[in-house]
Structure formats: structure tokens, C-alpha cells
Short mmCIF file of C-alpha atoms in Angstrom, two decimals:
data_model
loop_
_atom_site.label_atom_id
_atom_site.label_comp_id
_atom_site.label_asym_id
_atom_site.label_seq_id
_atom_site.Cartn_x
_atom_site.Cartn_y
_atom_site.Cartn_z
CA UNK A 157 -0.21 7.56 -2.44
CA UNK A 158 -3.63 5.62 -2.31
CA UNK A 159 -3.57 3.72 1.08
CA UNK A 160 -2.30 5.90 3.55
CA UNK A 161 -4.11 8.71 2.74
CA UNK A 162 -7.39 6.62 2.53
CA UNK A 163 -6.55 4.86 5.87
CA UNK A 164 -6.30 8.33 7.88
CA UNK A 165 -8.94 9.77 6.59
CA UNK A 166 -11.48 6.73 7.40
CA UNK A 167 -12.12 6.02 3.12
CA UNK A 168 -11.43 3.40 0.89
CA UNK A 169 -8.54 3.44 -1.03
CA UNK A 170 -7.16 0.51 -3.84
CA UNK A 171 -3.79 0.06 -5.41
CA UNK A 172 -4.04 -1.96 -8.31
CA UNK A 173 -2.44 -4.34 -10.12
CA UNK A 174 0.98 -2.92 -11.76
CA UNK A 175 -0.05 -2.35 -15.32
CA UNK A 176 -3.90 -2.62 -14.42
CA UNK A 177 -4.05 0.99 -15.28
CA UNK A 178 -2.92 3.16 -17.62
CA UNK A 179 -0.27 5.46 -16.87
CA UNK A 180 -0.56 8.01 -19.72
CA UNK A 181 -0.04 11.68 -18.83
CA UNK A 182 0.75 10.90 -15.20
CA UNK A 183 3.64 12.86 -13.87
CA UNK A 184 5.54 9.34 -12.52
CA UNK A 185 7.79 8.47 -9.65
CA UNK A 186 9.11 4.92 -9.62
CA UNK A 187 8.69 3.52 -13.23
CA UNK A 188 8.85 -0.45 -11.86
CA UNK A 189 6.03 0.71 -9.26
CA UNK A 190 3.66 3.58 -10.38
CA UNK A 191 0.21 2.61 -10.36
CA UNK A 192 -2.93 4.70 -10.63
CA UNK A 193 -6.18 4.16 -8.13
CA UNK A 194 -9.09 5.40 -6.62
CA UNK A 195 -9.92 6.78 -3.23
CA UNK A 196 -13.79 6.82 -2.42
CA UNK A 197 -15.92 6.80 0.44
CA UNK A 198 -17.00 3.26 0.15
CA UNK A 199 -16.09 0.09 -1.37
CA UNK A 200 -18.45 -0.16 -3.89
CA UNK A 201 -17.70 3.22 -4.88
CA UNK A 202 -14.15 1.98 -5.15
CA UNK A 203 -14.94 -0.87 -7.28
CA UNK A 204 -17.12 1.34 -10.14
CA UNK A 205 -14.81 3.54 -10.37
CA UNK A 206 -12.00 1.01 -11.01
CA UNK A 207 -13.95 -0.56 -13.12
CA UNK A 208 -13.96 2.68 -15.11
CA UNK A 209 -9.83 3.32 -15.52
CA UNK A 210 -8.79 -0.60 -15.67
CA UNK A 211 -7.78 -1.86 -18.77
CA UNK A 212 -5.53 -1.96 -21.54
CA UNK A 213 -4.33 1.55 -23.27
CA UNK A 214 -2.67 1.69 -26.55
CA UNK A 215 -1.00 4.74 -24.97
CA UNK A 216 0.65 2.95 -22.04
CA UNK A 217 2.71 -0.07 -23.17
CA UNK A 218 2.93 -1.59 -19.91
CA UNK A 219 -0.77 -1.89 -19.07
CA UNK A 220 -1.83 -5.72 -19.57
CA UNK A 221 -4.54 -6.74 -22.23
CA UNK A 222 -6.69 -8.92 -20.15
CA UNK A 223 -10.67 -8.50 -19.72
CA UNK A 224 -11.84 -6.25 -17.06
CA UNK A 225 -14.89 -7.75 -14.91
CA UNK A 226 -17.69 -6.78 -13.56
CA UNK A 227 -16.33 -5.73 -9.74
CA UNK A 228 -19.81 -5.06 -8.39
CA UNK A 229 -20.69 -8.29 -9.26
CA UNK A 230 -17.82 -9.71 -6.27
CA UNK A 231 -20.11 -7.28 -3.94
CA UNK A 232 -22.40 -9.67 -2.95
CA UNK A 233 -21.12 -9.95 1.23
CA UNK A 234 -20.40 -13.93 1.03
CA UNK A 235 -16.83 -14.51 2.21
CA UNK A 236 -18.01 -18.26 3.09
CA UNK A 237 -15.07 -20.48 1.92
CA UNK A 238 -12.52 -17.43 1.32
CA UNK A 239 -8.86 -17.83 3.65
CA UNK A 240 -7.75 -14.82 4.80
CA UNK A 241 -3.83 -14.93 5.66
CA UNK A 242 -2.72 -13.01 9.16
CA UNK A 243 0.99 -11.54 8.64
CA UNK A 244 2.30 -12.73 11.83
CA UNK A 245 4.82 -9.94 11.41
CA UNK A 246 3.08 -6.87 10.71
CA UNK A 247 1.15 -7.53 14.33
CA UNK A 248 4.45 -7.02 15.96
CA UNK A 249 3.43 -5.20 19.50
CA UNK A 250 7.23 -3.39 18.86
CA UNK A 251 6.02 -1.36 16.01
CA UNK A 252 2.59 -1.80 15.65
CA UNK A 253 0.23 1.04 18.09
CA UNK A 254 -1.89 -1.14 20.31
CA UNK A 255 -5.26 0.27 19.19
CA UNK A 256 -4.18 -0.14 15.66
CA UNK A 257 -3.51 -3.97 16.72
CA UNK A 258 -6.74 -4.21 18.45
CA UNK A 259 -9.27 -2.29 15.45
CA UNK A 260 -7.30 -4.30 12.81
CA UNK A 261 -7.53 -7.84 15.07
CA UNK A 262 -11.42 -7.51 15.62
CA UNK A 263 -11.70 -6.35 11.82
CA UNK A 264 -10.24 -9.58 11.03
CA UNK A 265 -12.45 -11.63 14.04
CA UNK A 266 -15.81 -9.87 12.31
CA UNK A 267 -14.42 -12.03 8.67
CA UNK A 268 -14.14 -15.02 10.77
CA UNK A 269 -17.26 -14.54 12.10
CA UNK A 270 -19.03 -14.17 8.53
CA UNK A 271 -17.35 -17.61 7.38
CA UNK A 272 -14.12 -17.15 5.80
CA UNK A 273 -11.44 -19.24 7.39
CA UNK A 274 -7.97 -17.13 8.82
CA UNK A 275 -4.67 -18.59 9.58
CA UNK A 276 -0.95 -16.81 10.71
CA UNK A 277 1.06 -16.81 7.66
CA UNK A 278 5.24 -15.69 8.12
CA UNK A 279 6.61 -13.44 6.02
CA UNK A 280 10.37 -13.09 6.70
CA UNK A 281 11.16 -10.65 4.05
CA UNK A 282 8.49 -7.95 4.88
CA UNK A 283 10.10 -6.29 7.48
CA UNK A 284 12.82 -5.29 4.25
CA UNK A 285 10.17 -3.73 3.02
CA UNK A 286 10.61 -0.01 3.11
CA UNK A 287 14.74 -0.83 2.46
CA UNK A 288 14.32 -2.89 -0.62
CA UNK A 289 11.85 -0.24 -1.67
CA UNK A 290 14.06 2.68 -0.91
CA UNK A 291 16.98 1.47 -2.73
CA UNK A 292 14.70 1.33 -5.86
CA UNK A 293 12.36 4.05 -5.53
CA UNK A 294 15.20 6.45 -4.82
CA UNK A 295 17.21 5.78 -8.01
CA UNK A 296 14.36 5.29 -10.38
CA UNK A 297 12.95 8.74 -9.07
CA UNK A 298 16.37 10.83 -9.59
CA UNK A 299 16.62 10.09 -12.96
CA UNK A 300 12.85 10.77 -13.67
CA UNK A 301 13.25 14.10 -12.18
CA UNK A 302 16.54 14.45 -13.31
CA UNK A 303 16.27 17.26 -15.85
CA UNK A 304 14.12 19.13 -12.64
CA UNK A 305 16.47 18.08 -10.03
CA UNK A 306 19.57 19.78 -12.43
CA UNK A 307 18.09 22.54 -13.04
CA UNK A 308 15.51 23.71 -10.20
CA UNK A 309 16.71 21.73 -7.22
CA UNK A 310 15.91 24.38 -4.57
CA UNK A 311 12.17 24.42 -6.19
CA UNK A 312 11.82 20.80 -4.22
CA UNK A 313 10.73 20.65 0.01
CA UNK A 314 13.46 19.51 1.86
CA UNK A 315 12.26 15.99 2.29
CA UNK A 316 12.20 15.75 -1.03
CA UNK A 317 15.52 17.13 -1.81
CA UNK A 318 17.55 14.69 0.43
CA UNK A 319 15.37 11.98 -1.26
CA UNK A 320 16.54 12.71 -4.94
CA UNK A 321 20.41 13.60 -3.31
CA UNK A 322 20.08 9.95 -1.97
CA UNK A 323 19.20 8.49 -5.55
CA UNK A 324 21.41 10.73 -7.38
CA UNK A 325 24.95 8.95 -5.95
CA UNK A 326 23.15 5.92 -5.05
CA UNK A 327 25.40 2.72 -6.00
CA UNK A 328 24.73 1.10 -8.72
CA UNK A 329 25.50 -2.11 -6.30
CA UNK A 330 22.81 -1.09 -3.73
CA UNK A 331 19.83 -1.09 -6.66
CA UNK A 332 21.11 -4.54 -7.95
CA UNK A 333 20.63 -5.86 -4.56
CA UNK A 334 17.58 -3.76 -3.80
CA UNK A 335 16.14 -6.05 -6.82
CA UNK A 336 17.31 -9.01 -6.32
CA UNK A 337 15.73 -9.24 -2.53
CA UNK A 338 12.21 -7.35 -4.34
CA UNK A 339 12.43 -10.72 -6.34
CA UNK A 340 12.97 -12.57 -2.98
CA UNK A 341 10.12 -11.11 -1.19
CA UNK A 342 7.42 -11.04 -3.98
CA UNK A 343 8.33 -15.23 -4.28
CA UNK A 344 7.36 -15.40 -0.43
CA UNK A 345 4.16 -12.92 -0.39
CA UNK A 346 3.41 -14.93 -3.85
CA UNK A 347 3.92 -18.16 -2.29
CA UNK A 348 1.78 -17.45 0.51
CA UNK A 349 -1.02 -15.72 -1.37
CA UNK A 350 -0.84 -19.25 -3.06
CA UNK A 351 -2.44 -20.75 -0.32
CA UNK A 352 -5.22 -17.62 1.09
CA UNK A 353 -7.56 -15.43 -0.93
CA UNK A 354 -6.54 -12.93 0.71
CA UNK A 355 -3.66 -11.39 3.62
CA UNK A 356 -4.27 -9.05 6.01
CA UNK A 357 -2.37 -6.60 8.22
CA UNK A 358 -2.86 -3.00 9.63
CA UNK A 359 -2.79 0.02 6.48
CA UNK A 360 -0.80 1.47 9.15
CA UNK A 361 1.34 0.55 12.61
CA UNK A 362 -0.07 3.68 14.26
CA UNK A 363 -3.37 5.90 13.59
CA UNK A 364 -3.83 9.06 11.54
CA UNK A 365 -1.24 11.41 12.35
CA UNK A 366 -1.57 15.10 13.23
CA UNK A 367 0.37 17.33 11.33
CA UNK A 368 3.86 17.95 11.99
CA UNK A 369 5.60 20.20 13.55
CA UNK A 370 9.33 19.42 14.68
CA UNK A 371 11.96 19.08 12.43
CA UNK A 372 12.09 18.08 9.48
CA UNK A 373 12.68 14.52 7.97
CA UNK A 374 15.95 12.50 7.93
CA UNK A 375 17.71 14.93 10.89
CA UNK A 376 18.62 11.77 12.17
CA UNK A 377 19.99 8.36 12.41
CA UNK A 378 16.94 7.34 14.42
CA UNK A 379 14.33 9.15 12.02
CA UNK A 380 15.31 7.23 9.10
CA UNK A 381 15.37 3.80 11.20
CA UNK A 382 11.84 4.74 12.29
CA UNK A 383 10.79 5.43 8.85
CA UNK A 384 12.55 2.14 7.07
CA UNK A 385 10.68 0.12 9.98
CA UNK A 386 7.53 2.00 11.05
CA UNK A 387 4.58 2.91 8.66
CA UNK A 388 6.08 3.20 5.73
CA UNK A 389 7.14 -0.57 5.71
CA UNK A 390 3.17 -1.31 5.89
CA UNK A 391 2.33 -0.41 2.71
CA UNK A 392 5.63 -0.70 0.52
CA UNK A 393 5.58 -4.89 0.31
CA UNK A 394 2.63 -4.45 -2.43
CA UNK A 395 4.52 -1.82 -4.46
CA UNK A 396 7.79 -3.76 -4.17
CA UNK A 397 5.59 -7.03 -5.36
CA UNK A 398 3.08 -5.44 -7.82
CA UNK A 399 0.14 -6.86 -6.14
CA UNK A 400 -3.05 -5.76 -5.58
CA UNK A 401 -3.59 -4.19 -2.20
CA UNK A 402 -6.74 -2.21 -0.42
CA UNK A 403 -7.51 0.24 2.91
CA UNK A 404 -10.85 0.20 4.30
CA UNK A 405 -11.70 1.31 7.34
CA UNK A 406 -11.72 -0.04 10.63
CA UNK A 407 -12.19 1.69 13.15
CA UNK A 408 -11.19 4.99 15.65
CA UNK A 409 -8.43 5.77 17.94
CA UNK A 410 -10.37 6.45 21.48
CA UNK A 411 -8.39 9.47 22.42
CA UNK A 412 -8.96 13.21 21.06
CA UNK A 413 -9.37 13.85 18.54
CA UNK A 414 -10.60 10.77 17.55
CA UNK A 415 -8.51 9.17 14.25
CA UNK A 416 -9.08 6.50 12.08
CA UNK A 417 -7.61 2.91 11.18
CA UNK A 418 -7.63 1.01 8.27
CA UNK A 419 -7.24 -2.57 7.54
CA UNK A 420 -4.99 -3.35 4.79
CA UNK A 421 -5.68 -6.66 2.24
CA UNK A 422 -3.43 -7.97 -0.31
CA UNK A 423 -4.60 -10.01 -2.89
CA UNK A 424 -3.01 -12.23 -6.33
CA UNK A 425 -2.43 -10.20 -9.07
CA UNK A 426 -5.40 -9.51 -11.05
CA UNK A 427 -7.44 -10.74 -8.04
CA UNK A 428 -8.94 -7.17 -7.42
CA UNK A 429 -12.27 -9.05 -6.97
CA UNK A 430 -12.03 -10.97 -4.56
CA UNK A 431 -10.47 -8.50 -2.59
CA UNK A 432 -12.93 -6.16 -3.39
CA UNK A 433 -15.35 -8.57 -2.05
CA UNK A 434 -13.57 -9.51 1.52
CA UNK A 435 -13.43 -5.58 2.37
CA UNK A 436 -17.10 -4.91 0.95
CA UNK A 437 -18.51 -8.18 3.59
CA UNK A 438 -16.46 -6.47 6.23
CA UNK A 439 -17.58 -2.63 5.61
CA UNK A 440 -21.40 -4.02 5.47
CA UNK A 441 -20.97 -5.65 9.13
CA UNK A 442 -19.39 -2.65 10.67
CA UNK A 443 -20.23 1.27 10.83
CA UNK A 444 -16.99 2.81 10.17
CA UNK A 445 -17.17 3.96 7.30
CA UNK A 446 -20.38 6.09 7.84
CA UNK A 447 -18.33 7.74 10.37
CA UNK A 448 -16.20 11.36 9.84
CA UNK A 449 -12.74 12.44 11.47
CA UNK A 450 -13.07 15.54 12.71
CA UNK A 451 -12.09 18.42 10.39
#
């Protein structure tokens, strides 16, 4: 978890490129989505110190060979030229809390205002998200945890528990399709990130949450719906596609206590710059992220 935990706490927070970073000694989750980022109080602070863990390791197999640039270098708060792509979807007033819809639509406006170019892109696929992810994430993490899950199953929170029972009997049918819409969805957020820099949407559909305190998850029908369609459907497209995505922050709920938002970017694989660069013009024209949630 990078985004959503950088998104309510008002920090930056950058999921890389799959195979942008190595992997080695990492206790792993979902071996066709594990990535490694960092989480930092600004976005430059975000680009040195991915700057510092991207790039090839002998010890990972799966990280790619390719140069690593210079990310400060992107910082330079010129987004003249640069298209930023609106998910028409993920601004749904259905799911999506209206201040979160408002902080996220003015981010956006502020981008516009400092010359790049934004236009309403459609995503059909996205609102799979959190399904196609679930019916891949579930499988691949029950047989990581396998030996764990055989032999200390009680050692695991509930939540947790229901989530490896779920990949442990799993059909074998439901992954196959789980990857053949991933391969679906990434050819329509690929095909669209063909035509923008950039594509935005809220980190989240609702602010920071407090902590919980009802019951816990996947008690019922309803939950689950809520969870395959609410936040978690925000963030999953970019681990189901491998791309690049960011949180930076955008602003504050106006009730008490006072939480934050983040706006969420996607970018081309390998295009960690120029993403880099669209959040770092927008954090320069705004406040936010000088500003604390309270503790």
C-alpha cells in the first residue's frame, strides 16, 4: 500500500512501474503486481528517493534493465503542452464523495490553468477494477502464504483470513477470466494513455477515514459490493495494468476533523517523469501539502 495511505495522510506517495524496483527480500503478496515505492512529504522528495531504489537488480529477475533518469530534472513546474486525461468514470457522483469530486476537479482546473490541455477520456473496464483484481490477488496470495496459511491460520486478522479462504478454493476458471479481462482493461487504459501524458482521477472516492469500529469486513453481501465498487476500485486499475501511478495532495474535507484528499495520476510505463512533473507543477501552485491532519 503506497497511495492510499499517502492520500489520507495529506503526503506523496508513487507506485512504480512493475519491475521498476527490485523486489529482493520483500515479504510479497501478488507476484504479477508487487511493486516497491516511496511515501514522502513532497514530490521532490518522492522523486530522489525513487531515483535511489529504481533500477535493475541481479537479485530480482523481473526488474527491467533500462537507464534510470534524472527525476529532479522533470521538476522544473512547466506542464505547457502536457494532456492530462479526465476518467469520466471515476467522477461518478454515485460513488465518488462530493468534496472529494470538488478538491480533485479544482486540482485538475489549477493544471489547466498552468497550460496543460485536459480532455474526458472513457474507460469502460475500470469500474472491474477491484473484481478483476480480486480474482488475481486472492489466488496468487494463498499460495504465497500457503505454507503460513497451513500451518498458523488463526495467527492471521480476520480480514485477512477470509481473504486467503477466498483464494484457497478459488476456481481455477475465475483466475483465467480474472486475466483475460486484466489484459482487456490494461489495452483500454494503454490505449488511452496513448493519446494524454497523463490521467487523472480521485486517490480515493471518499476522504481519509476514521478508524473503524463496527464489524468487521465481508459480514455482508453489501460490504463486499461496497468494497469491489468503492475505494478500493480507485487505486487497483494501475496494479491490474502495471503502470505507473501517483497521490499528491489536494486538498481537506471541511468538516471535523478536517481530512485530506489526494489526486491520483497515471502515467505510461516507464513515464515516472513526466508524472512526476504534472504533480510537482500542481503541489508548487497550491498549499496542501504544507498542511497537517490532525493527530
Amino acid at each position: 500500500s503506497v497511495r492510499s495511505p499517502a492520500s489520507f495522510n495529506g503526503v506523496v506517495g508513487l507506485r512504480p512501474t512493475y519491475g521498476r524496483v527490485s523486489r529482493y527480500g520483500v515479504l510479497g503478496t501478488v507476484w504479477s503486481m508487487d511493486t516497491i515505492g516511496p511515501i514522502s512529504k513532497t514530490v521532490e522528495d518522492c522523486a530522489i528517493t525513487f531515483g535511489a531504489i529504481a533500477g535493475h537488480d541481479p537479485k530480482d529477475q523481473y526488474t527491467w534493465d533500462t537507464p534510470v533518469p534524472d527525476y529532479r530534472q522533470a521538476l522544473n513546474g512547466d506542464v505547457r503542452g502536457l494532456k492530462i486525461g479526465v476518467i469520466r468514470e471515476r467522477f461518478d457522483d454515485k460513488v465518488v464523495d462530493p468534496e472529494v469530486k470538488e478538491a480533485v476537479t479544482k486540482a485538475i482546473a489549477t493544471l489547466e490553468g498552468l497550460g496543460a490541455s485536459v480532455e474526458e477520456v472513457s474507460l469502460p473496464l475500470i469500474d472491474y477494477s477491484t473484481v478483476i483484481f480480486s480474482s488475481i490477488s486472492r489466488m496468487e496470495a494463498a499460495v504465497v502464504h500457503g505454507k503460513w496459511i497451513r500451518e498458523r491460520f488463526n495467527d492471521f486478522p480476520q480480514g485477512i483470513r477470509v481473504r486467503h479462504i477466498w483464494g484457497s478454493i478459488l476456481p481455477a476458471q475465475a483466475y483465467y477470466k480474472g486475466q483475460k479481462l486484466r489484459a482487456l482493461l490494461r489495452r483500454q487504459v494503454l490505449a488511452a494513455l496513448a493519446d494524454v501524458d497523463v490521467l487523472a482521477l480521485p486517490t480515493s472516492a471518499v476522504p481519509a477515514p476514521l478508524i473503524p469500529t463496527g464489524p468487521a469486513p465481508a459480514t455482508t453481501k453489501e460490504r463486499v459490493k461496497a468494497g469491489f465498487f468503492g475505494r478500493a476500485s480507485f487505486t487497483s486499475t494501475a496494479n491490474v495494468c502495471n503502470i505507473p501511478a501517483m497521490s499528491v495532495p489536494c486538498g481537506f474535507t471541511s468538516s471535523q476533523p478536517t481530512l485530506p484528499i489526494g489526486l491520483q495520476l497515471f502515467a505510461k510505463p516507464f513515464a515516472e517523469a513526466t508524472m512526476l512533473k504534472v504533480a510537482h507543477a500542481y503541489e508548487q501552485s497550491a498549499d496542501w501539502h504544507t498542511r497537517r491532519p490532525p493527530i
